[in-house]
Amino acid sequence: MSTIGIPGLILILILALVLFGPKKLPELGRAVGHTLKEFKNATKSLTSDDDDEEEEKEKRKQQAKEAPVAAAVVTEKDAFDREKLEREIRERLERERIEKEIREKMEQERSQVEKEQQKA
């Protein structure tokens, strides 16, 4: 069985040019390229699914081994950031509590003013 070779490719290109025309030929080439790319990606994902599962299992095992070590190592920066975040949360809660008290006092004053206006 012989291969196509360079003269055969030239003949195929000339026939394609004659059949499809110079305007349609680039569109046809793009379509063929996209089709081949999709096919390649599909076959790649099928073959890599098995590899991904094995790699994921190994990563889980490795993380399980490293988890106690990672939890034990807390840097000063992490501790400082945590303290800062906790302080901000406490300040926000305190601010919200004070705002709520102020709203309640204002509502009480409004109701008193309304009662006084109704009496008058």
PDB file of N, CA, C and O in Angstrom, residues 23-67:
ATOM      1  N   LYS A  23     -13.353  31.298  -1.536  1.00  0.00           N
ATOM      2  CA  LYS A  23     -14.013  31.914  -0.378  1.00  0.00           C
ATOM      3  C   LYS A  23     -14.410  30.884   0.673  1.00  0.00           C
ATOM      4  O   LYS A  23     -14.353  31.146   1.855  1.00  0.00           O
ATOM      5  N   LYS A  24     -14.840  29.722   0.242  1.00  0.00           N
ATOM      6  CA  LYS A  24     -15.308  28.688   1.164  1.00  0.00           C
ATOM      7  C   LYS A  24     -14.177  27.837   1.734  1.00  0.00           C
ATOM      8  O   LYS A  24     -14.333  27.201   2.762  1.00  0.00           O
ATOM      9  N   LEU A  25     -13.053  27.798   1.051  1.00  0.00           N
ATOM     10  CA  LEU A  25     -11.952  26.929   1.480  1.00  0.00           C
ATOM     11  C   LEU A  25     -11.425  27.270   2.882  1.00  0.00           C
ATOM     12  O   LEU A  25     -11.247  26.363   3.697  1.00  0.00           O
ATOM     13  N   PRO A  26     -11.204  28.559   3.230  1.00  0.00           N
ATOM     14  CA  PRO A  26     -10.755  28.860   4.601  1.00  0.00           C
ATOM     15  C   PRO A  26     -11.794  28.469   5.653  1.00  0.00           C
ATOM     16  O   PRO A  26     -11.440  27.978   6.725  1.00  0.00           O
ATOM     17  N   GLU A  27     -13.074  28.691   5.358  1.00  0.00           N
ATOM     18  CA  GLU A  27     -14.124  28.302   6.296  1.00  0.00           C
ATOM     19  C   GLU A  27     -14.136  26.791   6.494  1.00  0.00           C
ATOM     20  O   GLU A  27     -14.294  26.301   7.616  1.00  0.00           O
ATOM     21  N   LEU A  28     -13.957  26.068   5.422  1.00  0.00           N
ATOM     22  CA  LEU A  28     -13.920  24.608   5.488  1.00  0.00           C
ATOM     23  C   LEU A  28     -12.721  24.141   6.319  1.00  0.00           C
ATOM     24  O   LEU A  28     -12.831  23.236   7.147  1.00  0.00           O
ATOM     25  N   GLY A  29     -11.582  24.782   6.109  1.00  0.00           N
ATOM     26  CA  GLY A  29     -10.381  24.441   6.886  1.00  0.00           C
ATOM     27  C   GLY A  29     -10.577  24.686   8.374  1.00  0.00           C
ATOM     28  O   GLY A  29     -10.177  23.878   9.211  1.00  0.00           O
ATOM     29  N   ARG A  30     -11.218  25.846   8.713  1.00  0.00           N
ATOM     30  CA  ARG A  30     -11.492  26.138  10.122  1.00  0.00           C
ATOM     31  C   ARG A  30     -12.429  25.102  10.726  1.00  0.00           C
ATOM     32  O   ARG A  30     -12.221  24.647  11.856  1.00  0.00           O
ATOM     33  N   ALA A  31     -13.441  24.729   9.980  1.00  0.00           N
ATOM     34  CA  ALA A  31     -14.399  23.744  10.483  1.00  0.00           C
ATOM     35  C   ALA A  31     -13.716  22.402  10.739  1.00  0.00           C
ATOM     36  O   ALA A  31     -13.948  21.751  11.764  1.00  0.00           O
ATOM     37  N   VAL A  32     -12.862  21.995   9.820  1.00  0.00           N
ATOM     38  CA  VAL A  32     -12.128  20.733  10.000  1.00  0.00           C
ATOM     39  C   VAL A  32     -11.199  20.838  11.204  1.00  0.00           C
ATOM     40  O   VAL A  32     -11.091  19.912  12.014  1.00  0.00           O
ATOM     41  N   GLY A  33     -10.543  21.985  11.354  1.00  0.00           N
ATOM     42  CA  GLY A  33      -9.649  22.193  12.491  1.00  0.00           C
ATOM     43  C   GLY A  33     -10.379  22.125  13.816  1.00  0.00           C
ATOM     44  O   GLY A  33      -9.917  21.494  14.766  1.00  0.00           O
ATOM     45  N   HIS A  34     -11.545  22.790  13.893  1.00  0.00           N
ATOM     46  CA  HIS A  34     -12.340  22.748  15.135  1.00  0.00           C
ATOM     47  C   HIS A  34     -12.802  21.326  15.431  1.00  0.00           C
ATOM     48  O   HIS A  34     -12.798  20.887  16.577  1.00  0.00           O
ATOM     49  N   THR A  35     -13.196  20.605  14.384  1.00  0.00           N
ATOM     50  CA  THR A  35     -13.652  19.233  14.582  1.00  0.00           C
ATOM     51  C   THR A  35     -12.526  18.358  15.122  1.00  0.00           C
ATOM     52  O   THR A  35     -12.729  17.590  16.069  1.00  0.00           O
ATOM     53  N   LEU A  36     -11.351  18.493  14.548  1.00  0.00           N
ATOM     54  CA  LEU A  36     -10.210  17.703  15.027  1.00  0.00           C
ATOM     55  C   LEU A  36      -9.837  18.085  16.459  1.00  0.00           C
ATOM     56  O   LEU A  36      -9.495  17.217  17.267  1.00  0.00           O
ATOM     57  N   LYS A  37      -9.912  19.378  16.772  1.00  0.00           N
ATOM     58  CA  LYS A  37      -9.582  19.834  18.121  1.00  0.00           C
ATOM     59  C   LYS A  37     -10.565  19.257  19.141  1.00  0.00           C
ATOM     60  O   LYS A  37     -10.162  18.784  20.205  1.00  0.00           O
ATOM     61  N   GLU A  38     -11.856  19.294  18.827  1.00  0.00           N
ATOM     62  CA  GLU A  38     -12.865  18.732  19.720  1.00  0.00           C
ATOM     63  C   GLU A  38     -12.662  17.232  19.906  1.00  0.00           C
ATOM     64  O   GLU A  38     -12.769  16.713  21.019  1.00  0.00           O
ATOM     65  N   PHE A  39     -12.361  16.547  18.816  1.00  0.00           N
ATOM     66  CA  PHE A  39     -12.129  15.107  18.898  1.00  0.00           C
ATOM     67  C   PHE A  39     -10.923  14.807  19.791  1.00  0.00           C
ATOM     68  O   PHE A  39     -10.960  13.914  20.637  1.00  0.00           O
ATOM     69  N   LYS A  40      -9.868  15.587  19.615  1.00  0.00           N
ATOM     70  CA  LYS A  40      -8.657  15.397  20.411  1.00  0.00           C
ATOM     71  C   LYS A  40      -8.939  15.646  21.893  1.00  0.00           C
ATOM     72  O   LYS A  40      -8.503  14.869  22.756  1.00  0.00           O
ATOM     73  N   ASN A  41      -9.675  16.710  22.193  1.00  0.00           N
ATOM     74  CA  ASN A  41     -10.006  17.007  23.594  1.00  0.00           C
ATOM     75  C   ASN A  41     -10.877  15.908  24.202  1.00  0.00           C
ATOM     76  O   ASN A  41     -10.700  15.543  25.367  1.00  0.00           O
ATOM     77  N   ALA A  42     -11.820  15.397  23.418  1.00  0.00           N
ATOM     78  CA  ALA A  42     -12.697  14.341  23.932  1.00  0.00           C
ATOM     79  C   ALA A  42     -11.914  13.078  24.240  1.00  0.00           C
ATOM     80  O   ALA A  42     -12.100  12.459  25.289  1.00  0.00           O
ATOM     81  N   THR A  43     -11.033  12.682  23.346  1.00  0.00           N
ATOM     82  CA  THR A  43     -10.244  11.468  23.588  1.00  0.00           C
ATOM     83  C   THR A  43      -9.270  11.681  24.739  1.00  0.00           C
ATOM     84  O   THR A  43      -9.027  10.779  25.526  1.00  0.00           O
ATOM     85  N   LYS A  44      -8.744  12.894  24.847  1.00  0.00           N
ATOM     86  CA  LYS A  44      -7.810  13.197  25.938  1.00  0.00           C
ATOM     87  C   LYS A  44      -8.525  13.110  27.287  1.00  0.00           C
ATOM     88  O   LYS A  44      -7.990  12.572  28.251  1.00  0.00           O
ATOM     89  N   SER A  45      -9.748  13.645  27.358  1.00  0.00           N
ATOM     90  CA  SER A  45     -10.474  13.611  28.623  1.00  0.00           C
ATOM     91  C   SER A  45     -10.867  12.183  28.998  1.00  0.00           C
ATOM     92  O   SER A  45     -10.898  11.839  30.177  1.00  0.00           O
ATOM     93  N   LEU A  46     -11.161  11.352  28.003  1.00  0.00           N
ATOM     94  CA  LEU A  46     -11.502   9.962  28.305  1.00  0.00           C
ATOM     95  C   LEU A  46     -10.310   9.216  28.889  1.00  0.00           C
ATOM     96  O   LEU A  46     -10.449   8.443  29.831  1.00  0.00           O
ATOM     97  N   THR A  47      -9.146   9.440  28.322  1.00  0.00           N
ATOM     98  CA  THR A  47      -7.954   8.728  28.805  1.00  0.00           C
ATOM     99  C   THR A  47      -7.444   9.312  30.116  1.00  0.00           C
ATOM    100  O   THR A  47      -6.852   8.603  30.918  1.00  0.00           O
ATOM    101  N   SER A  48      -7.667  10.606  30.337  1.00  0.00           N
ATOM    102  CA  SER A  48      -7.136  11.223  31.558  1.00  0.00           C
ATOM    103  C   SER A  48      -8.050  11.029  32.757  1.00  0.00           C
ATOM    104  O   SER A  48      -7.649  11.292  33.877  1.00  0.00           O
ATOM    105  N   ASP A  49      -9.288  10.583  32.554  1.00  0.00           N
ATOM    106  CA  ASP A  49     -10.196  10.366  33.684  1.00  0.00           C
ATOM    107  C   ASP A  49      -9.621   9.348  34.663  1.00  0.00           C
ATOM    108  O   ASP A  49      -9.661   9.545  35.877  1.00  0.00           O
ATOM    109  N   ASP A  50      -9.081   8.265  34.150  1.00  0.00           N
ATOM    110  CA  ASP A  50      -8.499   7.243  35.024  1.00  0.00           C
ATOM    111  C   ASP A  50      -7.293   7.786  35.766  1.00  0.00           C
ATOM    112  O   ASP A  50      -7.125   7.538  36.958  1.00  0.00           O
ATOM    113  N   ASP A  51      -6.446   8.529  35.059  1.00  0.00           N
ATOM    114  CA  ASP A  51      -5.258   9.102  35.687  1.00  0.00           C
ATOM    115  C   ASP A  51      -5.647  10.108  36.764  1.00  0.00           C
ATOM    116  O   ASP A  51      -5.035  10.164  37.831  1.00  0.00           O
ATOM    117  N   ASP A  52      -6.672  10.916  36.489  1.00  0.00           N
ATOM    118  CA  ASP A  52      -7.112  11.921  37.450  1.00  0.00           C
ATOM    119  C   ASP A  52      -7.607  11.280  38.735  1.00  0.00           C
ATOM    120  O   ASP A  52      -7.344  11.774  39.831  1.00  0.00           O
ATOM    121  N   GLU A  53      -8.339  10.192  38.623  1.00  0.00           N
ATOM    122  CA  GLU A  53      -8.854   9.522  39.813  1.00  0.00           C
ATOM    123  C   GLU A  53      -7.714   9.013  40.686  1.00  0.00           C
ATOM    124  O   GLU A  53      -7.739   9.158  41.906  1.00  0.00           O
ATOM    125  N   GLU A  54      -6.705   8.425  40.067  1.00  0.00           N
ATOM    126  CA  GLU A  54      -5.568   7.913  40.830  1.00  0.00           C
ATOM    127  C   GLU A  54      -4.803   9.055  41.484  1.00  0.00           C
ATOM    128  O   GLU A  54      -4.409   8.970  42.647  1.00  0.00           O
ATOM    129  N   GLU A  55      -4.584  10.150  40.736  1.00  0.00           N
ATOM    130  CA  GLU A  55      -3.867  11.286  41.291  1.00  0.00           C
ATOM    131  C   GLU A  55      -4.644  11.909  42.446  1.00  0.00           C
ATOM    132  O   GLU A  55      -4.067  12.329  43.443  1.00  0.00           O
ATOM    133  N   GLU A  56      -5.962  11.966  42.328  1.00  0.00           N
ATOM    134  CA  GLU A  56      -6.790  12.537  43.375  1.00  0.00           C
ATOM    135  C   GLU A  56      -6.709  11.709  44.650  1.00  0.00           C
ATOM    136  O   GLU A  56      -6.624  12.254  45.756  1.00  0.00           O
ATOM    137  N   LYS A  57      -6.710  10.384  44.511  1.00  0.00           N
ATOM    138  CA  LYS A  57      -6.571   9.517  45.682  1.00  0.00           C
ATOM    139  C   LYS A  57      -5.234   9.746  46.372  1.00  0.00           C
ATOM    140  O   LYS A  57      -5.153   9.821  47.597  1.00  0.00           O
ATOM    141  N   GLU A  58      -4.172   9.868  45.576  1.00  0.00           N
ATOM    142  CA  GLU A  58      -2.849  10.103  46.146  1.00  0.00           C
ATOM    143  C   GLU A  58      -2.794  11.452  46.857  1.00  0.00           C
ATOM    144  O   GLU A  58      -2.203  11.585  47.933  1.00  0.00           O
ATOM    145  N   LYS A  59      -3.422  12.475  46.273  1.00  0.00           N
ATOM    146  CA  LYS A  59      -3.431  13.795  46.900  1.00  0.00           C
ATOM    147  C   LYS A  59      -4.175  13.751  48.227  1.00  0.00           C
ATOM    148  O   LYS A  59      -3.750  14.366  49.201  1.00  0.00           O
ATOM    149  N   ARG A  60      -5.295  13.031  48.275  1.00  0.00           N
ATOM    150  CA  ARG A  60      -6.050  12.920  49.522  1.00  0.00           C
ATOM    151  C   ARG A  60      -5.221  12.254  50.607  1.00  0.00           C
ATOM    152  O   ARG A  60      -5.223  12.682  51.758  1.00  0.00           O
ATOM    153  N   LYS A  61      -4.507  11.192  50.218  1.00  0.00           N
ATOM    154  CA  LYS A  61      -3.655  10.511  51.197  1.00  0.00           C
ATOM    155  C   LYS A  61      -2.575  11.454  51.699  1.00  0.00           C
ATOM    156  O   LYS A  61      -2.290  11.513  52.899  1.00  0.00           O
ATOM    157  N   GLN A  62      -1.967  12.203  50.795  1.00  0.00           N
ATOM    158  CA  GLN A  62      -0.901  13.124  51.162  1.00  0.00           C
ATOM    159  C   GLN A  62      -1.440  14.232  52.068  1.00  0.00           C
ATOM    160  O   GLN A  62      -0.812  14.591  53.053  1.00  0.00           O
ATOM    161  N   GLN A  63      -2.617  14.750  51.750  1.00  0.00           N
ATOM    162  CA  GLN A  63      -3.214  15.796  52.577  1.00  0.00           C
ATOM    163  C   GLN A  63      -3.574  15.272  53.954  1.00  0.00           C
ATOM    164  O   GLN A  63      -3.443  15.975  54.948  1.00  0.00           O
ATOM    165  N   ALA A  64      -4.033  14.033  54.010  1.00  0.00           N
ATOM    166  CA  ALA A  64      -4.365  13.447  55.301  1.00  0.00           C
ATOM    167  C   ALA A  64      -3.117  13.329  56.167  1.00  0.00           C
ATOM    168  O   ALA A  64      -3.174  13.516  57.383  1.00  0.00           O
ATOM    169  N   LYS A  65      -1.994  13.014  55.553  1.00  0.00           N
ATOM    170  CA  LYS A  65      -0.741  12.918  56.304  1.00  0.00           C
ATOM    171  C   LYS A  65      -0.264  14.296  56.756  1.00  0.00           C
ATOM    172  O   LYS A  65       0.272  14.447  57.845  1.00  0.00           O
ATOM    173  N   GLU A  66      -0.441  15.312  55.905  1.00  0.00           N
ATOM    174  CA  GLU A  66       0.081  16.641  56.202  1.00  0.00           C
ATOM    175  C   GLU A  66      -0.856  17.467  57.067  1.00  0.00           C
ATOM    176  O   GLU A  66      -0.457  18.471  57.627  1.00  0.00           O
ATOM    177  N   ALA A  67      -2.115  17.083  57.180  1.00  0.00           N
ATOM    178  CA  ALA A  67      -3.102  17.886  57.899  1.00  0.00           C
ATOM    179  C   ALA A  67      -2.704  18.164  59.346  1.00  0.00           C
ATOM    180  O   ALA A  67      -2.775  19.315  59.778  1.00  0.00           O
TER     181      ALA A  67
END
